[in-house]
Coordinates of C-alpha atoms in Angstrom, one line a residue:
M1147 CA 25.6 74.7 310.7
D1148 CA 23.7 75.8 313.9
S1149 CA 21.0 78.4 313.4
L1150 CA 22.0 81.7 314.8
I1151 CA 18.3 82.6 315.4
T1152 CA 17.9 79.9 318.0
H1153 CA 21.2 80.6 319.8
K1154 CA 20.8 82.0 323.3
C1155 CA 23.4 84.6 324.2
V1156 CA 26.0 83.6 326.7
P1157 CA 27.9 86.0 329.0
C1158 CA 31.3 86.9 327.8
E1159 CA 34.2 87.6 330.2
K1160 CA 36.8 90.2 329.7
G1161 CA 39.8 88.5 328.0
G1162 CA 37.5 85.9 326.3
L1163 CA 38.2 84.8 322.8
V1164 CA 36.8 86.6 319.8
A1165 CA 35.4 84.6 316.9
T1166 CA 38.0 83.1 314.6
A1167 CA 38.1 84.1 310.9
E1168 CA 36.6 80.7 310.0
E1169 CA 33.8 81.1 312.5
I1170 CA 33.1 84.7 311.3
A1171 CA 32.9 83.4 307.7
N1172 CA 30.5 80.7 308.7
F1173 CA 28.3 83.0 310.8
K1174 CA 28.3 85.7 308.1
R1175 CA 26.6 83.4 305.7
Q1176 CA 23.5 83.5 307.9
V1177 CA 23.4 87.3 308.1
P1178 CA 24.5 88.4 304.6
D1179 CA 23.0 91.9 304.8
W1180 CA 25.3 92.9 307.6
E1181 CA 28.8 94.3 307.0
I1182 CA 31.8 94.0 309.2
V1183 CA 33.3 97.3 310.0
D1184 CA 36.0 98.6 312.4
V1185 CA 34.7 100.8 315.2
Q1186 CA 37.5 102.1 317.4
G1187 CA 39.7 99.1 316.7
N1188 CA 36.9 96.5 317.2
Q1189 CA 35.3 94.4 314.6
T1190 CA 31.6 95.3 314.6
L1191 CA 28.5 94.1 312.7
K1192 CA 26.6 97.0 311.1
R1193 CA 23.4 97.3 309.1
E1194 CA 21.1 100.2 308.2
F1195 CA 17.3 99.6 308.1
R1196 CA 15.0 101.9 306.2
F1197 CA 11.4 102.8 307.1
K1198 CA 8.7 105.0 305.7
N1199 CA 8.8 107.5 308.6
F1200 CA 10.2 108.4 312.0
K1201 CA 7.4 106.6 313.9
Q1202 CA 8.2 103.2 312.2
A1203 CA 11.9 103.7 312.8
L1204 CA 11.3 104.4 316.4
A1205 CA 9.0 101.4 316.8
F1206 CA 11.8 99.2 315.4
V1207 CA 14.3 100.7 317.8
N1208 CA 12.0 99.8 320.7
R1209 CA 11.6 96.2 319.4
V1210 CA 15.4 95.9 319.1
G1211 CA 15.7 97.3 322.7
E1212 CA 13.3 94.7 324.0
L1213 CA 15.3 91.9 322.3
A1214 CA 18.5 93.3 323.7
E1215 CA 17.1 93.3 327.2
A1216 CA 15.8 89.8 326.8
E1217 CA 19.2 88.5 325.7
Y1218 CA 21.2 90.8 327.9
H1219 CA 23.3 91.9 324.9
H1220 CA 23.0 95.5 323.8
P1221 CA 23.7 97.2 320.5
T1222 CA 24.5 100.7 319.5
L1223 CA 21.4 102.1 317.8
V1224 CA 21.4 105.3 315.7
L1225 CA 17.9 106.6 315.0
G1226 CA 17.1 109.1 312.3
W1227 CA 14.1 110.0 310.2
G1228 CA 13.1 106.8 308.4
R1229 CA 16.3 105.0 309.2
V1230 CA 18.0 103.0 312.0
E1231 CA 21.6 101.9 312.1
V1232 CA 22.3 98.9 314.3
L1233 CA 25.8 97.9 315.4
W1234 CA 26.6 94.7 317.3
T1235 CA 30.0 93.9 318.9
T1236 CA 31.1 92.4 322.2
H1237 CA 32.9 95.2 324.1
K1238 CA 34.3 92.9 326.8
I1239 CA 36.3 90.9 324.3
K1240 CA 36.8 93.9 321.9
G1241 CA 35.5 92.1 318.9
L1242 CA 32.9 89.7 317.4
H1243 CA 31.4 86.7 319.2
K1244 CA 28.7 84.3 318.1
N1245 CA 26.4 86.3 320.2
D1246 CA 26.8 89.3 317.9
F1247 CA 25.9 87.2 314.8
S1248 CA 22.9 85.7 316.7
M1249 CA 21.6 89.1 317.6
A1250 CA 22.0 90.3 314.0
A1251 CA 19.9 87.3 312.8
K1252 CA 17.3 88.1 315.5
T1253 CA 17.3 91.7 314.6
D1254 CA 16.6 90.8 310.9
A1255 CA 13.7 88.8 312.1
L1256 CA 12.1 91.8 313.7
V1257 CA 11.6 93.6 310.4

């Protein structure tokens, strides 16, 4: 199985294919702490990270932002006191792609 952490995000085109159920099951094994949720009809990876305070949570948001810019794949980030919720999906294809699982793995590595 290819490592998601070494995968480089590839641009997705509108109308492109979402990950199959089999691919999702394989990718999910590499990011077990993430849940798959429905957000406005799109499958989305979601995880909440906990921190000691707002400053640490904000620093994590900034690290995720730098990663997102480097890979040109951007999450939804929800920042609160001592917590950050990260959501990855591919809006252009309205669902999950290998890129989302790769970014989840890379996000885990930032903690």
